[in-house]
Short mmCIF file of C-alpha atoms and ligand atoms in Angstrom, two decimals:
data_model
loop_
_atom_site.label_atom_id
_atom_site.label_comp_id
_atom_site.label_asym_id
_atom_site.label_seq_id
_atom_site.Cartn_x
_atom_site.Cartn_y
_atom_site.Cartn_z
CA MET A 1 -10.93 -57.62 -9.68
CA SER A 2 -11.51 -60.53 -7.16
CA GLU A 3 -15.42 -61.48 -8.01
CA ALA A 4 -17.81 -62.91 -4.98
CA ALA A 5 -18.26 -66.71 -5.07
CA THR A 6 -22.24 -66.53 -6.86
CA PRO A 7 -22.26 -63.56 -8.88
CA PHE A 8 -24.84 -63.21 -11.19
CA VAL A 9 -23.44 -62.29 -14.39
CA THR A 10 -25.28 -62.39 -17.89
CA ALA A 11 -22.67 -59.84 -19.42
CA ALA A 12 -19.39 -60.44 -21.27
CA PRO A 13 -17.10 -62.76 -19.04
CA GLY A 14 -13.91 -60.71 -17.79
CA LEU A 15 -16.22 -57.44 -18.31
CA LEU A 16 -15.35 -56.33 -15.06
CA ALA A 17 -11.95 -56.77 -15.19
CA SER A 18 -11.82 -53.99 -18.03
CA LEU A 19 -13.62 -51.54 -15.45
CA ASP A 20 -11.48 -52.00 -12.60
CA PRO A 21 -8.74 -48.38 -12.73
CA LEU A 22 -11.59 -46.76 -14.46
CA LEU A 23 -14.14 -47.24 -11.47
CA ARG A 24 -11.58 -46.64 -9.04
CA GLU A 25 -11.02 -43.33 -9.81
CA TRP A 26 -14.06 -42.33 -11.09
CA LEU A 27 -16.40 -43.62 -8.04
CA PRO A 28 -14.69 -41.46 -5.16
CA ARG A 29 -15.44 -38.41 -7.52
CA GLN A 30 -19.25 -38.55 -7.24
CA ARG A 31 -21.28 -37.37 -5.14
CA TRP A 32 -23.50 -39.86 -3.92
CA PHE A 33 -20.21 -42.07 -3.44
CA ALA A 34 -20.83 -43.04 0.87
CA GLY A 35 -16.91 -44.15 1.33
CA LYS A 36 -14.96 -40.71 0.61
CA GLY A 37 -12.04 -40.02 2.54
CA ARG A 38 -11.41 -43.34 1.81
CA PRO A 39 -9.12 -45.29 -0.75
CA VAL A 40 -11.13 -48.12 -3.09
CA THR A 41 -9.10 -50.94 -2.90
CA GLY A 42 -11.84 -53.17 -5.11
CA PHE A 43 -14.47 -54.35 -5.85
CA SER A 44 -16.72 -57.56 -5.85
CA PRO A 45 -19.23 -58.27 -8.77
CA ILE A 46 -22.74 -58.81 -7.12
CA ALA A 47 -24.15 -58.89 -10.39
CA ALA A 48 -23.63 -57.64 -13.62
CA THR A 49 -26.36 -57.38 -16.79
CA GLU A 50 -26.07 -57.40 -20.26
CA LEU A 51 -28.82 -54.56 -21.20
CA LEU A 52 -27.74 -54.22 -24.87
CA PRO A 53 -23.86 -55.83 -26.14
CA ALA A 54 -21.22 -53.53 -27.00
CA PRO A 55 -21.08 -53.42 -30.57
CA GLY A 56 -18.40 -55.78 -31.90
CA LEU A 57 -17.49 -57.22 -29.13
CA PRO A 58 -15.94 -60.64 -29.55
CA ALA A 59 -17.49 -62.79 -26.85
CA PRO A 60 -19.78 -65.65 -26.90
CA GLY A 61 -23.75 -64.23 -27.03
CA LEU A 62 -22.88 -60.49 -27.60
CA ARG A 63 -22.43 -60.84 -31.74
CA PRO A 64 -23.87 -57.47 -33.23
CA ASP A 65 -27.43 -58.15 -34.17
CA PRO A 66 -27.01 -57.10 -38.33
CA GLY A 67 -30.95 -56.11 -37.96
CA ASP A 68 -30.58 -53.43 -35.72
CA PRO A 69 -30.33 -50.15 -36.79
CA ARG A 70 -27.20 -49.19 -34.63
CA GLU A 71 -24.99 -51.49 -36.55
CA GLN A 72 -25.80 -49.92 -39.72
CA GLY A 73 -23.48 -48.10 -41.52
CA ALA A 74 -25.07 -44.63 -41.44
CA ALA A 75 -25.39 -44.82 -37.62
CA GLY A 76 -21.59 -44.71 -37.13
CA PRO A 77 -19.30 -45.65 -34.54
CA ALA A 78 -20.18 -43.21 -32.39
CA ALA A 79 -23.87 -43.64 -32.55
CA ARG A 80 -23.12 -47.58 -31.21
CA LEU A 81 -23.97 -48.52 -27.70
CA GLY A 82 -23.53 -51.25 -24.83
CA LEU A 83 -25.17 -50.69 -22.15
CA TYR A 84 -24.72 -53.19 -18.66
CA HIS A 85 -25.82 -52.94 -15.71
CA LEU A 86 -23.73 -53.47 -12.49
CA VAL A 87 -24.05 -54.26 -8.81
CA VAL A 88 -20.68 -53.83 -6.89
CA ARG A 89 -19.71 -54.16 -4.09
CA VAL A 90 -16.70 -51.28 -3.06
CA ARG A 91 -13.83 -53.05 -1.15
CA GLN A 92 -12.06 -50.45 1.08
CA PRO A 93 -10.33 -50.08 4.53
CA LEU A 94 -12.17 -48.89 7.42
CA VAL A 95 -9.30 -45.91 7.98
CA PRO A 96 -7.67 -44.16 4.89
CA VAL A 97 -4.24 -45.92 6.20
CA PRO A 98 -2.84 -48.51 4.32
CA GLY A 99 -3.08 -51.84 5.71
CA ALA A 100 -5.66 -50.89 7.78
CA PRO A 101 -8.73 -54.06 7.99
CA GLU A 102 -10.99 -53.88 5.41
CA HIS A 103 -15.00 -52.36 5.31
CA PRO A 104 -17.81 -54.42 4.82
CA GLY A 105 -17.86 -52.79 2.34
CA ASP A 106 -20.98 -50.42 0.27
CA CYS A 107 -22.81 -51.94 -2.40
CA TYR A 108 -23.51 -49.40 -5.53
CA GLN A 109 -25.48 -49.14 -9.16
CA LEU A 110 -23.69 -48.25 -12.12
CA LEU A 111 -25.67 -48.27 -15.70
CA ILE A 112 -22.46 -48.40 -17.97
CA GLY A 113 -22.63 -47.13 -21.30
CA VAL A 114 -19.76 -48.23 -23.91
CA ARG A 115 -18.94 -47.23 -26.89
CA GLU A 116 -16.49 -46.78 -29.50
CA VAL A 117 -16.62 -43.30 -30.18
CA LEU A 118 -18.16 -40.89 -27.01
CA PRO A 119 -20.15 -38.09 -28.51
CA PRO A 120 -18.91 -34.46 -26.63
CA ARG A 121 -22.62 -33.63 -25.60
CA LEU A 122 -21.73 -36.87 -23.47
CA ALA A 123 -18.42 -35.67 -21.77
CA PRO A 124 -19.43 -34.12 -18.52
CA ALA A 125 -20.64 -38.02 -18.62
CA LEU A 126 -17.01 -40.14 -19.01
CA ILE A 127 -15.76 -42.78 -16.93
CA GLY A 128 -12.85 -42.85 -18.72
CA HIS A 129 -11.42 -44.92 -21.39
CA VAL A 130 -10.14 -48.55 -21.16
CA THR A 131 -7.17 -50.10 -21.61
CA GLN A 132 -7.64 -53.47 -20.48
CA GLY A 133 -10.62 -57.10 -20.60
CA PRO A 134 -12.88 -57.30 -23.40
CA LEU A 135 -13.77 -53.88 -23.03
CA ALA A 136 -10.48 -52.50 -23.95
CA GLY A 137 -10.28 -49.79 -27.12
CA TYR A 138 -13.79 -48.88 -26.14
CA THR A 139 -15.29 -45.62 -24.14
CA VAL A 140 -17.54 -46.52 -20.67
CA TYR A 141 -19.68 -43.19 -19.76
CA ASP A 142 -22.31 -43.35 -16.83
CA ALA A 143 -25.41 -44.18 -19.12
CA LEU A 144 -28.27 -42.87 -17.14
CA TYR A 145 -27.17 -39.74 -18.77
CA ASP A 146 -27.82 -40.43 -22.07
CA PRO A 147 -31.08 -40.63 -23.41
CA ARG A 148 -31.68 -44.12 -25.05
CA PRO A 149 -30.86 -46.10 -22.20
CA ALA A 150 -33.10 -43.91 -19.96
CA GLU A 151 -35.19 -44.91 -22.82
CA VAL A 152 -34.26 -48.60 -22.73
CA LEU A 153 -34.99 -48.59 -18.97
CA LEU A 154 -39.27 -47.08 -19.00
CA GLU A 155 -38.92 -49.99 -21.41
CA ALA A 156 -38.36 -52.24 -19.35
CA LEU A 157 -40.78 -50.87 -16.90
CA ARG A 158 -43.20 -50.19 -19.31
CA THR A 159 -43.31 -53.93 -20.22
CA ARG A 160 -42.80 -55.37 -17.11
CA ASP A 161 -39.34 -56.94 -18.40
CA ARG A 162 -37.38 -59.59 -16.62
CA ILE A 163 -33.88 -59.13 -17.67
CA GLY A 164 -31.38 -61.48 -16.14
CA PRO A 165 -31.72 -60.48 -11.81
CA LEU A 166 -33.38 -57.60 -12.99
CA ARG A 167 -36.93 -57.30 -12.48
CA PHE A 168 -39.49 -54.63 -13.71
CA HIS A 169 -43.08 -54.12 -11.93
CA ARG A 170 -46.09 -51.22 -12.30
CA ASP A 171 -49.28 -50.59 -11.15
CA ARG A 172 -50.95 -51.36 -13.68
CA THR A 173 -53.82 -49.15 -12.64
CA GLN A 174 -51.35 -46.48 -14.13
CA GLU A 175 -50.35 -46.03 -18.28
CA ILE A 176 -46.81 -45.40 -19.08
CA ARG A 177 -46.61 -44.08 -22.54
CA SER A 178 -44.27 -45.70 -24.35
CA GLY A 179 -41.68 -42.97 -26.50
CA LEU A 180 -41.87 -40.27 -24.10
CA VAL A 181 -38.76 -38.30 -23.84
CA PRO A 182 -35.89 -38.53 -21.22
CA ARG A 183 -33.48 -35.68 -19.06
CA PRO A 184 -31.58 -36.29 -16.25
CA VAL A 185 -31.91 -34.19 -13.60
CA THR A 186 -29.10 -32.16 -12.86
CA ALA A 187 -29.64 -31.01 -9.84
CA GLU A 188 -27.70 -32.14 -6.62
CA GLN A 189 -29.08 -34.91 -5.21
CA SER A 190 -27.98 -38.67 -3.09
CA ASN A 191 -29.07 -40.90 -6.14
CA SER A 192 -29.09 -40.08 -10.20
CA SER A 193 -32.89 -38.98 -12.01
CA VAL A 194 -34.38 -38.92 -15.00
CA ILE A 195 -37.23 -36.86 -16.21
CA TYR A 196 -39.61 -38.81 -19.08
CA GLY A 197 -41.77 -36.06 -20.65
CA ASP A 198 -42.24 -33.88 -17.75
CA THR A 199 -44.51 -37.49 -17.04
CA PHE A 200 -42.77 -38.73 -14.79
CA ILE A 201 -39.48 -39.23 -12.68
CA LEU A 202 -37.54 -42.48 -12.14
CA LYS A 203 -34.74 -42.43 -9.20
CA LEU A 204 -32.14 -44.90 -9.64
CA LEU A 205 -31.00 -45.61 -6.20
CA ARG A 206 -27.01 -45.38 -6.07
CA ARG A 207 -25.73 -47.03 -3.17
CA ILE A 208 -28.64 -49.61 -2.57
CA VAL A 209 -28.90 -52.51 0.10
CA PRO A 210 -31.05 -55.72 0.48
CA GLY A 211 -34.44 -55.69 1.93
CA VAL A 212 -37.47 -53.36 1.64
CA ASN A 213 -36.82 -50.12 0.64
CA PRO A 214 -38.72 -47.25 2.24
CA ASP A 215 -38.13 -45.32 -1.03
CA LEU A 216 -40.76 -47.75 -2.23
CA GLU A 217 -42.34 -49.42 0.53
CA LEU A 218 -43.79 -45.80 2.49
CA PRO A 219 -45.06 -44.53 -1.25
CA LEU A 220 -46.86 -47.25 -1.84
CA ALA A 221 -48.37 -47.37 2.08
CA LEU A 222 -49.46 -44.02 1.40
CA ALA A 223 -50.58 -43.97 -2.03
CA ARG A 224 -52.93 -47.57 -0.87
CA GLU A 225 -54.30 -45.27 2.20
CA GLY A 226 -55.48 -42.31 -0.25
CA CYS A 227 -53.25 -39.79 0.93
CA PRO A 228 -52.57 -36.86 -1.84
CA ARG A 229 -48.79 -35.71 -0.40
CA VAL A 230 -47.04 -38.40 -2.20
CA PRO A 231 -47.08 -38.70 -6.08
CA PRO A 232 -47.91 -42.53 -5.78
CA PRO A 233 -45.18 -45.31 -6.91
CA THR A 234 -46.10 -45.99 -10.59
CA ALA A 235 -43.03 -48.17 -11.47
CA TRP A 236 -40.13 -49.91 -9.77
CA MET A 237 -37.07 -51.93 -10.74
CA ALA A 238 -35.65 -54.83 -8.31
CA ALA A 239 -33.26 -57.41 -8.19
CA ASP A 240 -33.65 -60.86 -6.24
CA LEU A 241 -29.56 -61.52 -5.71
CA GLY A 242 -29.12 -63.93 -3.26
CA GLY A 243 -31.97 -64.68 -2.39
CA GLN A 244 -33.00 -61.50 -1.29
CA PRO A 245 -34.87 -58.85 -2.37
CA TRP A 246 -32.70 -55.42 -3.63
CA VAL A 247 -34.89 -52.42 -4.49
CA LEU A 248 -32.97 -50.67 -7.73
CA ALA A 249 -35.18 -47.79 -8.90
CA VAL A 250 -38.68 -45.79 -8.28
CA LEU A 251 -40.45 -44.49 -11.30
CA GLN A 252 -43.38 -41.71 -10.49
CA PRO A 253 -45.73 -39.19 -11.41
CA TYR A 254 -43.30 -35.91 -11.99
CA VAL A 255 -45.45 -32.90 -10.78
CA GLN A 256 -44.56 -30.80 -13.45
CA GLY A 257 -44.24 -27.34 -12.40
CA ALA A 258 -43.02 -27.70 -9.56
CA ALA A 259 -41.34 -25.75 -7.39
CA ASP A 260 -38.97 -27.25 -3.86
CA GLY A 261 -39.82 -25.74 -0.62
CA TRP A 262 -35.94 -25.05 -0.16
CA GLU A 263 -35.88 -22.67 -3.61
CA LEU A 264 -39.49 -21.06 -2.58
CA ALA A 265 -38.06 -20.29 1.14
CA LEU A 266 -34.28 -18.80 0.05
CA ARG A 267 -36.70 -16.62 -3.03
CA GLU A 268 -39.06 -15.02 -0.43
CA LEU A 269 -35.95 -14.64 2.01
CA ALA A 270 -34.73 -12.47 -0.83
CA LYS A 271 -37.67 -10.18 -1.19
CA GLY A 272 -36.96 -10.57 2.47
CA GLU A 273 -40.48 -11.50 2.82
CA ASP A 274 -41.76 -14.39 5.11
CA PHE A 275 -42.65 -17.96 4.71
CA ALA A 276 -45.21 -18.29 7.43
CA ALA A 277 -48.40 -18.89 5.32
CA GLU A 278 -45.84 -22.07 3.19
CA ALA A 279 -44.87 -23.36 6.76
CA ARG A 280 -48.29 -23.61 8.13
CA ALA A 281 -49.10 -25.27 5.02
CA LEU A 282 -46.25 -27.91 4.73
CA GLY A 283 -47.14 -28.25 8.79
CA ARG A 284 -50.59 -29.77 7.26
CA ALA A 285 -49.01 -31.68 5.10
CA THR A 286 -46.57 -33.19 7.08
CA ALA A 287 -49.13 -34.33 9.56
CA GLU A 288 -51.31 -35.48 6.70
CA VAL A 289 -48.42 -37.74 6.29
CA HIS A 290 -47.76 -38.67 9.38
CA THR A 291 -51.27 -39.61 9.63
CA ALA A 292 -51.46 -41.72 7.13
CA LEU A 293 -48.53 -43.99 7.52
CA ALA A 294 -49.97 -44.31 11.29
CA ARG A 295 -52.99 -45.42 9.80
CA ALA A 296 -51.13 -47.95 7.39
CA LEU A 297 -48.02 -49.18 9.02
CA PRO A 298 -47.53 -50.63 12.75
CA VAL A 299 -47.48 -47.37 15.86
CA VAL A 300 -45.72 -48.52 19.00
CA THR A 301 -45.13 -47.34 22.52
CA LEU A 302 -41.18 -46.37 23.66
CA GLY A 303 -40.67 -46.95 27.13
CA HIS A 304 -37.66 -47.10 28.91
CA SER A 305 -35.73 -49.59 27.02
CA ALA A 306 -36.46 -48.41 24.33
CA LEU A 307 -35.80 -45.05 24.63
CA ASP A 308 -32.08 -45.96 26.54
CA GLN A 309 -31.67 -47.21 23.31
CA LEU A 310 -33.11 -44.61 21.11
CA VAL A 311 -30.53 -41.65 23.62
CA GLY A 312 -27.38 -44.22 23.31
CA GLY A 313 -27.82 -44.23 19.14
CA MET A 314 -27.92 -40.39 19.61
CA VAL A 315 -25.14 -40.36 21.96
CA GLY A 316 -23.17 -42.66 19.90
CA ARG A 317 -23.90 -40.82 16.79
CA LEU A 318 -22.23 -37.55 18.43
CA GLU A 319 -19.46 -39.22 19.87
CA GLU A 320 -18.49 -40.88 16.45
CA ALA A 321 -18.79 -37.07 14.54
CA VAL A 322 -16.85 -35.20 17.08
CA HIS A 323 -14.14 -37.88 15.79
CA ALA A 324 -14.72 -37.07 12.44
CA VAL A 325 -15.57 -33.39 12.82
CA PRO A 326 -12.82 -32.05 16.02
CA ALA A 327 -14.92 -28.73 15.46
CA LEU A 328 -17.76 -30.33 17.30
CA ARG A 329 -15.78 -31.24 20.51
CA PRO A 330 -15.86 -27.98 22.46
CA TYR A 331 -19.79 -28.55 21.98
CA ALA A 332 -20.50 -31.80 23.15
CA PRO A 333 -21.06 -31.30 26.56
CA GLY A 334 -23.59 -29.39 25.86
CA LEU A 335 -25.26 -31.53 22.90
CA ARG A 336 -24.41 -34.37 24.62
CA SER A 337 -27.17 -32.69 27.25
CA ALA A 338 -29.71 -32.79 24.92
CA PHE A 339 -29.68 -36.28 24.97
CA THR A 340 -29.25 -36.86 29.07
CA ALA A 341 -32.56 -34.65 29.27
CA LEU A 342 -34.93 -37.16 27.28
CA ALA A 343 -32.92 -40.28 28.99
CA ASP A 344 -33.80 -38.53 32.28
CA LEU A 345 -37.46 -37.94 31.31
CA ALA A 346 -37.67 -42.33 30.18
CA ALA A 347 -36.58 -42.81 33.76
CA GLU A 348 -38.93 -41.09 35.07
CA GLY A 349 -41.41 -43.27 33.07
CA ARG A 350 -43.14 -40.86 30.82
CA THR A 351 -43.46 -42.80 27.12
CA TRP A 352 -44.15 -41.73 23.66
CA THR A 353 -45.74 -43.21 20.87
CA ALA A 354 -43.43 -44.15 17.90
CA GLN A 355 -44.35 -44.44 13.98
CA ARG A 356 -43.36 -44.71 11.16
CA VAL A 357 -41.84 -41.54 9.88
CA HIS A 358 -39.97 -39.57 6.56
CA GLY A 359 -36.74 -39.86 8.44
CA ASP A 360 -34.91 -36.88 6.13
CA LEU A 361 -37.84 -34.47 5.69
CA HIS A 362 -36.28 -31.05 5.18
CA LEU A 363 -37.04 -28.54 2.22
CA GLY A 364 -35.87 -29.92 -0.34
CA GLN A 365 -38.26 -32.91 0.00
CA CYS A 366 -41.02 -30.66 -0.49
CA LEU A 367 -42.70 -29.43 -3.79
CA ARG A 368 -45.41 -27.39 -4.35
CA ALA A 369 -47.45 -27.73 -7.48
CA PRO A 370 -48.49 -24.74 -9.86
CA ASP A 371 -51.65 -25.41 -7.83
CA GLY A 372 -50.24 -24.39 -4.66
CA GLU A 373 -50.49 -27.72 -3.37
CA TRP A 374 -47.83 -30.10 -1.42
CA SER A 375 -46.22 -33.04 -1.93
CA LEU A 376 -43.61 -34.73 0.09
CA ILE A 377 -40.79 -36.97 -1.83
CA ASP A 378 -37.80 -39.44 -0.71
CA PHE A 379 -39.39 -41.52 1.90
CA GLU A 380 -35.11 -43.10 1.91
CA GLY A 381 -34.43 -41.60 5.25
CA GLU A 382 -30.70 -41.08 6.36
CA PRO A 383 -29.16 -42.96 3.06
CA ALA A 384 -26.01 -43.47 5.78
CA ARG A 385 -27.74 -45.25 8.66
CA PRO A 386 -28.45 -49.08 8.49
CA LEU A 387 -31.95 -49.94 6.46
CA ALA A 388 -33.45 -51.69 10.18
CA GLU A 389 -33.05 -48.65 12.15
CA ARG A 390 -34.81 -47.11 8.55
CA ARG A 391 -37.41 -49.25 8.81
CA MET A 392 -38.33 -48.77 12.72
CA PRO A 393 -41.11 -47.00 14.37
CA GLN A 394 -39.63 -43.24 15.36
CA PRO A 395 -41.57 -40.49 17.41
CA SER A 396 -42.64 -38.26 14.55
CA VAL A 397 -41.78 -35.57 16.21
CA ARG A 398 -38.44 -36.81 14.14
CA ASP A 399 -39.56 -35.08 11.23
CA ILE A 400 -40.88 -31.60 12.63
CA ALA A 401 -37.04 -31.86 14.08
CA GLY A 402 -35.65 -31.99 10.39
CA MET A 403 -38.36 -29.21 8.83
CA LEU A 404 -37.55 -26.91 11.92
CA ARG A 405 -33.49 -27.35 11.11
CA SER A 406 -33.88 -27.00 7.33
CA PHE A 407 -36.18 -23.49 8.40
CA ASP A 408 -32.94 -22.08 10.16
CA TYR A 409 -30.62 -23.60 6.80
CA ALA A 410 -32.74 -21.46 4.80
CA ALA A 411 -31.82 -18.35 7.14
CA HIS A 412 -28.50 -18.60 7.58
CA SER A 413 -28.05 -19.40 3.58
CA ALA A 414 -29.85 -15.82 2.71
CA ASP A 415 -27.94 -13.13 1.18
CA ALA A 416 -29.09 -10.68 3.50
CA PRO A 417 -30.39 -12.38 6.63
CA VAL A 418 -34.51 -11.01 7.77
CA THR A 419 -35.10 -10.94 11.36
CA GLY A 420 -36.88 -13.38 13.11
CA TRP A 421 -37.88 -15.31 9.44
CA SER A 422 -36.52 -18.89 11.47
CA GLU A 423 -38.49 -18.34 14.35
CA THR A 424 -41.95 -17.76 12.14
CA CYS A 425 -41.09 -20.25 9.86
CA ARG A 426 -41.21 -22.44 12.92
CA ALA A 427 -43.69 -21.61 14.84
CA ALA A 428 -45.98 -21.95 11.33
CA TYR A 429 -44.94 -24.61 11.34
CA CYS A 430 -45.92 -25.98 13.75
CA THR A 431 -49.38 -24.59 13.97
CA GLY A 432 -50.45 -26.15 10.60
CA TYR A 433 -48.96 -29.66 12.26
CA ALA A 434 -51.43 -29.27 15.49
CA GLU A 435 -54.44 -28.06 12.73
CA ILE A 436 -54.69 -31.40 11.96
CA THR A 437 -53.59 -34.02 14.48
CA GLY A 438 -54.05 -31.83 17.66
CA ARG A 439 -50.99 -32.12 19.06
CA ASP A 440 -48.48 -29.52 18.80
CA PRO A 441 -44.80 -30.10 18.90
CA ARG A 442 -44.18 -27.26 20.97
CA THR A 443 -45.54 -28.63 24.23
CA ASP A 444 -42.45 -31.68 23.40
CA PRO A 445 -39.59 -29.72 23.84
CA VAL A 446 -37.70 -32.28 25.34
CA MET A 447 -37.97 -34.62 22.87
CA LEU A 448 -37.75 -32.04 19.85
CA ARG A 449 -34.45 -30.78 21.24
CA ALA A 450 -32.58 -34.53 21.21
CA TYR A 451 -33.56 -35.30 17.58
CA GLU A 452 -32.86 -31.18 16.54
CA THR A 453 -29.85 -31.93 17.93
CA ASP A 454 -29.27 -35.04 16.60
CA LYS A 455 -29.49 -34.17 13.23
CA ALA A 456 -27.79 -30.51 13.78
CA VAL A 457 -25.10 -33.15 14.58
CA TYR A 458 -25.65 -35.09 11.27
CA GLU A 459 -25.49 -32.39 9.07
CA VAL A 460 -22.56 -31.69 10.43
CA VAL A 461 -21.06 -34.37 9.46
CA TYR A 462 -23.03 -34.37 5.88
CA GLU A 463 -21.90 -31.51 4.74
CA ALA A 464 -17.87 -32.19 6.50
CA ARG A 465 -17.93 -35.29 4.13
CA HIS A 466 -19.91 -33.59 0.53
CA ARG A 467 -20.18 -30.14 0.66
CA PRO A 468 -17.26 -28.03 3.19
CA GLY A 469 -18.45 -25.03 2.33
CA TRP A 470 -22.25 -25.49 4.23
CA LEU A 471 -20.67 -26.56 7.45
CA PRO A 472 -20.55 -23.36 9.24
CA VAL A 473 -24.70 -23.05 9.03
CA PRO A 474 -25.38 -26.54 10.96
CA LEU A 475 -22.14 -25.04 12.86
CA SER A 476 -24.04 -22.18 13.89
CA ALA A 477 -26.64 -24.79 15.39
CA VAL A 478 -24.82 -26.79 17.34
CA ARG A 479 -23.48 -23.65 19.11
CA ARG A 480 -27.43 -22.37 19.90
CA LEU A 481 -28.61 -26.10 20.92
CA ALA A 482 -25.06 -26.75 23.07
CA VAL A 483 -26.86 -24.40 25.34
CA ALA A 484 -30.85 -24.05 24.27
CA ASP A 485 -32.81 -23.76 26.94
CA PRO A 486 -35.53 -26.66 26.45
CA THR A 487 -38.52 -25.20 28.12
CA ARG A 488 -37.97 -21.95 25.50
CA SER A 489 -40.41 -22.09 22.40
CA PRO A 490 -38.86 -23.76 19.48
N1 ADP B 501 -42.69 -36.68 -8.16
C1 ADP B 501 -41.96 -35.55 -8.32
N2 ADP B 501 -41.66 -34.57 -9.25
C2 ADP B 501 -41.19 -33.22 -9.70
N3 ADP B 501 -39.47 -33.65 -8.97
C3 ADP B 501 -39.10 -34.39 -8.28
C4 ADP B 501 -39.88 -35.78 -7.98
N4 ADP B 501 -39.24 -36.40 -7.41
C5 ADP B 501 -38.27 -35.59 -7.38
N5 ADP B 501 -38.33 -34.81 -7.84
C6 ADP B 501 -37.28 -34.04 -8.16
O1 ADP B 501 -35.90 -34.98 -8.13
C7 ADP B 501 -34.91 -34.34 -7.31
C8 ADP B 501 -34.20 -35.54 -6.67
O2 ADP B 501 -35.15 -36.47 -5.69
P1 ADP B 501 -34.74 -37.12 -4.36
O3 ADP B 501 -35.90 -37.82 -4.22
O4 ADP B 501 -34.61 -35.87 -3.55
O5 ADP B 501 -33.48 -37.80 -4.62
P2 ADP B 501 -32.32 -38.15 -3.78
O6 ADP B 501 -32.59 -39.21 -3.22
O7 ADP B 501 -31.51 -38.35 -4.73
O8 ADP B 501 -31.65 -36.53 -3.38
C9 ADP B 501 -35.57 -33.40 -5.89
O9 ADP B 501 -35.34 -32.23 -5.74
C10 ADP B 501 -37.20 -33.15 -6.97
O10 ADP B 501 -36.29 -31.73 -7.16
O1 LIG B 502 -31.80 -34.69 -0.46
P1 LIG B 502 -31.61 -35.91 0.35
O2 LIG B 502 -31.47 -37.18 0.76
O3 LIG B 502 -29.93 -35.86 -0.79
O4 LIG B 502 -30.49 -35.36 2.04
C1 LIG B 502 -29.25 -34.87 1.82
O5 LIG B 502 -28.73 -33.96 1.29
C2 LIG B 502 -29.25 -32.33 1.85
C3 LIG B 502 -28.78 -31.46 1.35
O6 LIG B 502 -28.87 -31.35 -0.44
C4 LIG B 502 -28.79 -32.65 3.50
O7 LIG B 502 -30.14 -31.32 3.87
C5 LIG B 502 -29.66 -30.50 4.53
O8 LIG B 502 -29.45 -29.13 3.44
C6 LIG B 502 -30.68 -29.11 3.23
C7 LIG B 502 -30.54 -27.50 2.13
O9 LIG B 502 -29.91 -27.76 0.91
C8 LIG B 502 -31.42 -27.72 3.91
O10 LIG B 502 -32.73 -27.87 3.65
C9 LIG B 502 -31.38 -29.31 5.46
O11 LIG B 502 -32.44 -28.52 5.99
C10 LIG B 502 -30.45 -29.72 5.99
O12 LIG B 502 -30.40 -31.31 6.49
C11 LIG B 502 -29.48 -33.51 4.06
O13 LIG B 502 -28.54 -33.40 5.57
C12 LIG B 502 -29.05 -34.74 3.66
O14 LIG B 502 -29.49 -36.30 4.28
#
């Protein structure tokens, strides 16, 4: 493993050499690994921070602490644990062909547990058995699934600790009790989360980028506006690496007993019931969030050149998608017409208002508390897009299109289809949105079709990469959108 010029290493020297062969094998199998389909050719460390020294590791500064109860004989080797926080850049070729030029490399955050013996309950978190370097003979694993490391993170947030380059921040108006029992979130997600005592949820971002992260920025802005639709960040973990801030994790209040919109929608579909009342409430919740974001952050007007750029992005993503998923090819001209229709309106002088938006809104990002109130979560935007793009003001229709796609996803995932289910939800959602903002998204059919098309194209690529069995769902929408009449009501 070749090391970057100035990595921030406060862990055992050579630690990364121990992990290299295991990570090459383990990383590409993780759901959150974005570079699937291309081999990993190496790692460059950006930071390696020791949170708990590996017991007995013969390296300077890493002596076992005889006062540490984990070092007492009674605890035994299975209870002794080392803990390292790593930020690594993964080197991969641009295309999966030997000798192809290398991709600049995505950065990932890893929390590595080190034990002499891995207890059976942690078997699913196993990364591997180390055979080289300073950790030779140890077993390493994904430590977020282990309560003790998860407690270490919460304690650091609670006490606003600083460890090496890691900075733990807390909103002083919110209290964090000590001793909250952690449990990992096992549901499918793009990052990795831990719930503490049903009181807080910590999301550890996996693929990370330097700069202001909207997953922290937007909930903080909404909290300042007093918007009750988003759990306000309680604490967050960041790092200052090479003069740049990196957001690493965000702790928020846990909405107890909540069900997400996706599971609720599927439940109603299974009963053959409509979801119109909830869809309307979701439209209102989305509108409340948009209204608060427009108060808190800049709102701009998109003129001809900005719209040309927007359309250019959509067309470019379609071309990349056709390349990545050839099943899209027959629909490309029809899909492109959704984008050129928007370009035509721009050429006629039509303008749009743009503001900060959620950026990846779907039913799974909406939580309904037992009192019926909805919250929106996960303001990261589409993780594959560059940060600067995700933080740009955009037409609010983008989020609406995401939700309309989601009703369609639910309808197509039901075991027994319910006629008109998706259409009823879509109409109710737009009605709810208009009740708060006074603007019914259906009065903007060209922009709506363009964004729905862009989203369906994104979903085709997403599913091809992450869940190939789901590919028929967005492909069925692609077939419809490729021939859709934009004057038709969504
Ligand atoms: N504040 C919260 N309260 C309750 N559950 C939450 C909260 N935030 C997230 N979750 C649960 O955790 C899951 C993953 O969160 P999310 O932010 O969508 O992560 P990711 O970006 O990794 O997909 C969600 O689907 C939801 O079930
Ligand atoms: O929730 P994430 O930020 O991880 O979003 C990604 O994964 C989603 C799936 O988990 C994906 O959403 C797509 O599938 C959903 C059903 O599972 C559906 O409700 C959405 O409408 C559909 O887009 C999302 O696109 C992706 O970014």
